[in-house]
Coordinates of C-alpha atoms and ligand atoms in Angstrom, one line a residue:
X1 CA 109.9 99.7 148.7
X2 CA 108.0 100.5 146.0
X3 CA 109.6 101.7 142.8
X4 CA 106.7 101.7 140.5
X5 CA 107.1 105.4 138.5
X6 CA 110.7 105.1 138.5
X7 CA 112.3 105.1 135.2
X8 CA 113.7 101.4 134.2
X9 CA 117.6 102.3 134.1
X10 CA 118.4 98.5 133.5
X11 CA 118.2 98.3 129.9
X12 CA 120.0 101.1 127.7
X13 CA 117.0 103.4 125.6
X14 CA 119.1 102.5 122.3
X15 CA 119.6 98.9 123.6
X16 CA 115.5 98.8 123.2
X17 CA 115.4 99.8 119.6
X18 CA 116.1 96.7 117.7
X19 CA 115.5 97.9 114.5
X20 CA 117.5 101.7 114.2
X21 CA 116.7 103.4 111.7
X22 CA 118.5 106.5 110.2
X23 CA 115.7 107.5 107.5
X24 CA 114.6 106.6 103.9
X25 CA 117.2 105.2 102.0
X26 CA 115.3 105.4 98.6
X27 CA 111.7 104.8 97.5
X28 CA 111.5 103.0 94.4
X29 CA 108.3 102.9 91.6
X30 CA 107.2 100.0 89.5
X31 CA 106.0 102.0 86.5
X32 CA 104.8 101.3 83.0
X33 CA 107.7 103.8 81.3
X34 CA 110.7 104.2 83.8
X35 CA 112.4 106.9 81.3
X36 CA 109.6 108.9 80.9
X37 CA 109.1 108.7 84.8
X38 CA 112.2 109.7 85.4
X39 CA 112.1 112.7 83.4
X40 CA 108.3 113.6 84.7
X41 CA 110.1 114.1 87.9
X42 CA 113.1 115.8 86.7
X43 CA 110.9 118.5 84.8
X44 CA 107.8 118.6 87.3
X45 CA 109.4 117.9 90.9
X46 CA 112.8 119.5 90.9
X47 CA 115.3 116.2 90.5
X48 CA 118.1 115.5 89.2
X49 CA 119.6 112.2 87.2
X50 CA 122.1 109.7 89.3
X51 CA 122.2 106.8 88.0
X52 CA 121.1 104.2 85.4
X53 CA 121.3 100.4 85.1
X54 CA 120.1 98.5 82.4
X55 CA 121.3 96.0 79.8
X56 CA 124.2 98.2 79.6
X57 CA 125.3 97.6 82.7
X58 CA 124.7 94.0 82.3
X59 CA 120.8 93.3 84.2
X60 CA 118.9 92.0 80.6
X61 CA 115.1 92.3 82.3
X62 CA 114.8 95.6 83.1
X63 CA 115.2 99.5 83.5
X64 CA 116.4 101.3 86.5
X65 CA 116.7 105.2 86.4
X66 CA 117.5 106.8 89.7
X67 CA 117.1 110.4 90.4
X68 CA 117.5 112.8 93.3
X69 CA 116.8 115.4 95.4
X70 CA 118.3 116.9 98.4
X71 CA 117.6 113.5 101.0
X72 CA 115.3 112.2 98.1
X73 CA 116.6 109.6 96.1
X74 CA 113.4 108.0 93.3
X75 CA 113.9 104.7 91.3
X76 CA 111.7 104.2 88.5
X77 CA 111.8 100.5 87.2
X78 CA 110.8 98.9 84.2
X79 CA 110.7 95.5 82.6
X80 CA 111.6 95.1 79.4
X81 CA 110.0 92.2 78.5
X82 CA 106.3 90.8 79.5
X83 CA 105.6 88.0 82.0
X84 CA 108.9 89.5 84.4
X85 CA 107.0 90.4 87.7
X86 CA 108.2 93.9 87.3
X87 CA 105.7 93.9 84.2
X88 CA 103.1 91.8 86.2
X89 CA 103.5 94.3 89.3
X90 CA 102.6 97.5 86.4
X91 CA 99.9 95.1 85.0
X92 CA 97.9 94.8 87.8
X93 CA 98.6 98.1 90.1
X94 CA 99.8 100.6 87.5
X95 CA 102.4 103.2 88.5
X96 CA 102.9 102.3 92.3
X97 CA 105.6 101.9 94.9
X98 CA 107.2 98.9 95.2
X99 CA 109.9 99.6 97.7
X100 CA 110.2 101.9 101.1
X101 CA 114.0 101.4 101.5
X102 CA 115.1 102.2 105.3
X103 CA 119.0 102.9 106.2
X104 CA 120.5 100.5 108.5
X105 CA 123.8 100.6 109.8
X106 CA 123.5 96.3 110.3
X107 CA 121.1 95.1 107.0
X108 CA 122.0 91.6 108.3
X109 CA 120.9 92.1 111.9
X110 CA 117.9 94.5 111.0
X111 CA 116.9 91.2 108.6
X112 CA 117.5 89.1 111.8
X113 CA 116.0 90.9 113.7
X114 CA 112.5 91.7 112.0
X115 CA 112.5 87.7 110.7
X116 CA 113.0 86.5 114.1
X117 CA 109.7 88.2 115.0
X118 CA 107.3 86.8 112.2
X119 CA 108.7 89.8 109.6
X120 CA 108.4 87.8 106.2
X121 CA 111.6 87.4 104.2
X122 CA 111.7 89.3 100.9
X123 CA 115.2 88.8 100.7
X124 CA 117.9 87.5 102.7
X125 CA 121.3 90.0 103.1
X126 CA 123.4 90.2 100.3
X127 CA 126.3 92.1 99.5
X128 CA 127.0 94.1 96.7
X129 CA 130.3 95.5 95.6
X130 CA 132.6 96.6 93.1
X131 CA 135.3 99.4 93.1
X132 CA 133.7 102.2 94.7
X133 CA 132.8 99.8 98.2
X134 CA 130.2 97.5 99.1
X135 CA 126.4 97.7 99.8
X136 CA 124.5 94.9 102.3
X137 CA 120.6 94.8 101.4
X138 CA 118.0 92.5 102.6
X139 CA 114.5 92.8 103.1
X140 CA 110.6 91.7 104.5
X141 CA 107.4 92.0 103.3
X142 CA 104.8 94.4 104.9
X143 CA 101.0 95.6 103.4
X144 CA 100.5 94.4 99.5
X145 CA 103.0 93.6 97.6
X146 CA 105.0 96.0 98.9
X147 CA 108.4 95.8 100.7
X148 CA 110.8 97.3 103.4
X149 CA 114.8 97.1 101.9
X150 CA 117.5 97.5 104.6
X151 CA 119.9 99.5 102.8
X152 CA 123.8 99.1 105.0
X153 CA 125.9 101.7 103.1
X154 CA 129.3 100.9 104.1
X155 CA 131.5 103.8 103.0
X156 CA 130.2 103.2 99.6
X157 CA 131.8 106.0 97.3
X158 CA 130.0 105.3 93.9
X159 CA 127.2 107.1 92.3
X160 CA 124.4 104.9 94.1
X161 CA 125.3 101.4 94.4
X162 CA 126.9 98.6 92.6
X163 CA 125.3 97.2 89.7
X164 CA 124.3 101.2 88.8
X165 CA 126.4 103.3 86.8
X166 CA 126.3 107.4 86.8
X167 CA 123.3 108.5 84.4
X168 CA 124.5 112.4 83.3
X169 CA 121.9 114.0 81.0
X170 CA 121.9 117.9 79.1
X171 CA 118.4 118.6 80.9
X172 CA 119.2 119.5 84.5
X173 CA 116.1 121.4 85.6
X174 CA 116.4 123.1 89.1
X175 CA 115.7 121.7 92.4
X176 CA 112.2 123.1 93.5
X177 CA 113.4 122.7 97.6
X178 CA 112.0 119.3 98.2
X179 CA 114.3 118.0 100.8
X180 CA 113.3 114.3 102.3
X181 CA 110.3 111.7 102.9
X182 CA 108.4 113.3 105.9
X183 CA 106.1 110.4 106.1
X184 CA 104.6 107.5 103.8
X185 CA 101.1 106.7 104.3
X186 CA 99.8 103.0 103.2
X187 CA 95.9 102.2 102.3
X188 CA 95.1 98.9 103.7
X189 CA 91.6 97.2 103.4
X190 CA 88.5 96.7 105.6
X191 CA 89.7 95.4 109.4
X192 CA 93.4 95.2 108.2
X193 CA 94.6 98.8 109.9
X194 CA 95.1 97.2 113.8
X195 CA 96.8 94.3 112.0
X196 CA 99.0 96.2 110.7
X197 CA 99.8 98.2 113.4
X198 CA 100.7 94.8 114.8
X199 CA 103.4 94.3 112.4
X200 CA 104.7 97.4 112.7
X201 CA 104.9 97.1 116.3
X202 CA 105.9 93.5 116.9
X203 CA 108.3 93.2 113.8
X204 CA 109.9 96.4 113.7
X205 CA 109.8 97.8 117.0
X206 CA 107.7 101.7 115.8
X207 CA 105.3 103.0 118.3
X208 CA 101.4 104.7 117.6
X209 CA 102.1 108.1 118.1
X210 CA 98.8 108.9 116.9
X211 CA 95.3 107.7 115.7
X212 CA 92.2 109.1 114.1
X213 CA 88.5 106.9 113.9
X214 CA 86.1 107.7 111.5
X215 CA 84.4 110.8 113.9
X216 CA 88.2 112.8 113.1
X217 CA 88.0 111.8 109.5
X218 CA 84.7 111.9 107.9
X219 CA 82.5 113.8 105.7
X220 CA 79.0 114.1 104.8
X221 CA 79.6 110.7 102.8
X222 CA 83.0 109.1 103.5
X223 CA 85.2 108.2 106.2
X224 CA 88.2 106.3 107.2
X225 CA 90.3 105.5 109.9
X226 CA 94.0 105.9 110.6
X227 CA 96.9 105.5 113.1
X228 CA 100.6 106.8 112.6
X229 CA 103.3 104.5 113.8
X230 CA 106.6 105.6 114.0
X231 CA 109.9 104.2 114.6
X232 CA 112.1 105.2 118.1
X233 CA 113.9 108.2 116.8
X234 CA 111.0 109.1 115.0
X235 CA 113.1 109.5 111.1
X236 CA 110.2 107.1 110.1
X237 CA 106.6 107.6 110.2
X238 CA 104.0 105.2 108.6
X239 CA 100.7 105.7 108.8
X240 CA 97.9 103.0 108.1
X241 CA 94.8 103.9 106.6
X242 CA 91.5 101.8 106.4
X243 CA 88.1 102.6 104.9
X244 CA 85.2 102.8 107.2
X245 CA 81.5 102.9 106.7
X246 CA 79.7 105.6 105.5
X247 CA 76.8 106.7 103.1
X248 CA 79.0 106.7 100.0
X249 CA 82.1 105.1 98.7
X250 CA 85.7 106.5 100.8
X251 CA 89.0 107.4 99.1
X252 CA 90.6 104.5 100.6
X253 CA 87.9 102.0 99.2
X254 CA 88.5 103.8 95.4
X255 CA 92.4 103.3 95.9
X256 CA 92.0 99.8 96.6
X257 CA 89.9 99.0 94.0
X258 CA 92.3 100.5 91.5
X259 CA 95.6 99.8 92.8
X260 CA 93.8 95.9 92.8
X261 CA 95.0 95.7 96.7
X262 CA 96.6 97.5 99.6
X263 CA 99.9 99.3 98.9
X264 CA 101.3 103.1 99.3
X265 CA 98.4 106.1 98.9
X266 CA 100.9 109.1 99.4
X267 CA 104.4 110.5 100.4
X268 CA 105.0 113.2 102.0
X269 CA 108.0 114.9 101.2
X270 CA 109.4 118.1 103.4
X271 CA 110.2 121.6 102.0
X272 CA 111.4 124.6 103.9
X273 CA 109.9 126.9 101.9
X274 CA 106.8 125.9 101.3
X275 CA 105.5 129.1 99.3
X276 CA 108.1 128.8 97.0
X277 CA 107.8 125.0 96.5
X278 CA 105.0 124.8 95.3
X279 CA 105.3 128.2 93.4
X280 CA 107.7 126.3 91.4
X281 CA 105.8 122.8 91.1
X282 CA 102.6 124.6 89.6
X283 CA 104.7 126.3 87.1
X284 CA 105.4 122.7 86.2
X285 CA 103.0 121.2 85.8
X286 CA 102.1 119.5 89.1
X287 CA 98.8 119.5 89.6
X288 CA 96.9 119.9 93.4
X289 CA 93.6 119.3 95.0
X290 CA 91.4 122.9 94.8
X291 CA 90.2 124.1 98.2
X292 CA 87.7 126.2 98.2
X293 CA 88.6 129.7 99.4
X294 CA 86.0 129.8 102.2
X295 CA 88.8 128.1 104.1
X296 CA 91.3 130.8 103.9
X297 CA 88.4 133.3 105.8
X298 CA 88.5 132.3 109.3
X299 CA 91.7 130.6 108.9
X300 CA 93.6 132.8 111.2
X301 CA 91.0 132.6 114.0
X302 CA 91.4 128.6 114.0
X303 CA 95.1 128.2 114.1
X304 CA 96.4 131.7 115.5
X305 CA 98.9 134.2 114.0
X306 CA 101.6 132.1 111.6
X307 CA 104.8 134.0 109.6
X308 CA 103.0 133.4 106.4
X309 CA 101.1 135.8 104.5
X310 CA 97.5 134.6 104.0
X311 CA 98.0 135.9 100.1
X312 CA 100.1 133.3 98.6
X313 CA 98.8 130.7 100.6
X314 CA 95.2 131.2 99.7
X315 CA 96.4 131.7 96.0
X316 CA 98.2 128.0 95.8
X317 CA 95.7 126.2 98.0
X318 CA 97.8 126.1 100.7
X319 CA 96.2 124.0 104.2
X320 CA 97.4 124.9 107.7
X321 CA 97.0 123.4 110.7
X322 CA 98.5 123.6 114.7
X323 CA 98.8 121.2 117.5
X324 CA 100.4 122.0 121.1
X325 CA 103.9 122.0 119.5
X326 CA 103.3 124.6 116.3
X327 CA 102.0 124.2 113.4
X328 CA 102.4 123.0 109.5
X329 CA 101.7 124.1 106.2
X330 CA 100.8 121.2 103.8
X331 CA 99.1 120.7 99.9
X332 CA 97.8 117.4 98.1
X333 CA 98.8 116.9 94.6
X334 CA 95.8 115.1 92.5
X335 CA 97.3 111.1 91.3
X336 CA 100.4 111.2 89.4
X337 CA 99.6 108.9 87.2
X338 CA 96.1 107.8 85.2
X339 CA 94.5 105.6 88.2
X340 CA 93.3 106.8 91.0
X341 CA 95.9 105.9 93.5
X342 CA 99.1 107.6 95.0
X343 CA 99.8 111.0 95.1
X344 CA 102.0 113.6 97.3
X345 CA 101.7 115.6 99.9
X346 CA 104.4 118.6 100.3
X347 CA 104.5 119.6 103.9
X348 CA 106.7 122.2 105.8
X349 CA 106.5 122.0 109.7
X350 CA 106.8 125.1 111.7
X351 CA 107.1 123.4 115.2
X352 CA 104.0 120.9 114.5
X353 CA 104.7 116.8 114.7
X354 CA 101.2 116.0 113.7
X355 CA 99.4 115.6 110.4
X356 CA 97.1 118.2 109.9
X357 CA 93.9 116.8 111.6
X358 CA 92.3 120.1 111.3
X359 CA 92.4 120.1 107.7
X360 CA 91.2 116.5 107.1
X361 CA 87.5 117.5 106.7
X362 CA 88.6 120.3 103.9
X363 CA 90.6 117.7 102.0
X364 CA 88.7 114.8 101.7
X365 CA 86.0 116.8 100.4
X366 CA 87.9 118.0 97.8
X367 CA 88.9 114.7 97.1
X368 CA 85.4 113.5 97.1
X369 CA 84.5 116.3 94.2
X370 CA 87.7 114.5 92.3
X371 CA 85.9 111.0 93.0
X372 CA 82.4 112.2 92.0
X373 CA 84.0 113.8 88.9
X374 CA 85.3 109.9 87.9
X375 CA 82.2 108.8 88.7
X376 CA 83.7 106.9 92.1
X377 CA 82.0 108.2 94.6
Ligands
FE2_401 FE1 100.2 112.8 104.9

């Protein structure tokens, strides 16, 4: 009897995912001047103040000012003395991420359970509370010195979290429609990007959904490669870049230099609207790569009619791209901060689950003008 393409019905699909996640929980920033950060993205990005700890809420080192938007909730962090390794962390990689918090409904299990399969302990659960309910963290180690938090929100009815107290300010700018992390791509150096890929699969349990090699992404002088692993329901999607060879110096290479190791090159982070988003972000402040507008002439005839009008999307430097299941709309801010390191991407998906492959050759050549301009390149 053979049984070979038969579905295995012996083990339960969500038995198999030993690591469920239910999205981002927060992402949270190391940065040189946490207040000013905070309002930056307040005034620029659309988000609003949450919460605040500091000495007044009884933690002496350092600043915490969270903010949010829609599914997006920020931390800026500070210390507020030298030699704390919140300071060291600034020191060395400037403004970065620090954290990619994931929601767990079992932060004691999901530590188990990545630990037990060579995840490296950043912190073992602990749980939080005070009058509003209780939060269970823990935590591991992935790329850098960068780290996954399980956040376990168990009915928790405060602001954000214990130790945080409500942070209410007079300047409440509007949201401009950002609505959660899409994706969060990481920069890892030369031969680490299978590596990685390793951890991802072995310690957390996410899948490749998708890879590129240097023929997808390269131009006349750089190139890299990438592969996007996601986790079983797919709320979480990491892809891993590394550099690869080519005549001149690659993106990836320039970020690593700067940010002095491997760590977080862009979010991604979801509008439905995608027109008006970045309508509103421009009259910001925010500031985006410049395609040239020879893209926008036989744009239609590459990815087929869209609901768009060309207009506003040629105006704001708006990309497009399709695969088999739709297609997406998608712009790069330049670095948010003075290095050369991470930046955003606003994306809206019409249908598409990819990442704009069509549009790779486009971008990194604007990047590479941004590069040449810093002399980089
Ligand atoms: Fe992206």
């Amino acid at each position: 009897m053979s049984i070979v393409s038969a579905p295995d019905t012996r083990v339960p699909a969500a038995a198999a995912d030993f690591l469920p996640l239910q999205g981002t929980d927060y992402v949270e920033f190391y940065v040189g001047n946490a207040k000013q950060a905070a309002h930056f993205y307040k005034a620029a990005f659309g988000f609003q103040s949450l919460a605040y700890s500091g000495p007044e809420t009884g933690d002496k080192e350092k600043v915490r000012y969270v903010v949010r938007q829609n599914k997006l909730t920020f931390i800026f962090t500070t210390a507020l003395r030298p030699r704390h390794p919140v300071a060291e962390h600034a020191h060395i990689h400037g403004d970065g991420v620090k954290v990619l918090a994931l929601r767990v409904d079992d932060a004691a299990g999901a530590w188990r359970e990545t630990t037990a399969r060579g995840g490296r302990s950043c912190m073992e659960p602990i749980t939080l509370a005070d009058k509003d309910g209780e939060v269970v963290i823990s935590g591991i180690h992935t790329y850098g010195e960068t780290l996954h938090l399980f956040v376990e929100r168990r009915n928790y009815t405060g602001c954000f979290m214990p130790g945080f107290r409500e942070w209410k300010t007079a300047y409440n700018p509007p949201s401009t429609g950002l609505l959660y992390v899409d994706h969060c791509v990481g920069n890892v150096g030369w031969n680490q990007m299978n590596p990685w890929v390793g951890f991802y699969e072995k310690v957390m349990g996410f899948r490749n959904i998708l890879s590129f090699d240097d023929k997808d992404i390269s131009t006349e002088y750089s190139a890299l490669m990438s592969k996007v692993m996601s986790n079983g329901n797919g709320f979480v999607k990491f892809p891993i870049n590394e550099p690869a060879e080519g005549q001149k110096r690659s993106q990836v290479e320039e970020y690593l230099e700067f940010y002095k190791g491997e760590g977080v090159q862009h979010v991604a982070l979801a509008t439905a609207d995608i027109v008006e988003t970045v309508t509103q972000l421009q009259d910001r402040g925010v500031e985006f790569l410049q395609i040239p507008s020879s893209y926008y002439e036989d744009l239609l005839e590459r990815v087929g009619a869209i609901d768009e009008d060309l207009a506003p999307l040629k105006a704001l430097g708006i990309l497009v791209d399709r695969d088999d299941e739709g297609y997406l709309l998608q712009i790069f801010t330049k670095p948010v901060e003075d290095r050369p390191t991470i930046f955003f991407e606003i994306i809206q998906r019409k249908g598409a689950k990819s990442f704009g492959k069509g549009n790779f050759k486009a971008l990194f050549e604007a990047i590479e003008r941004e590069q040449s301009a810093r002399g980089n390149l």
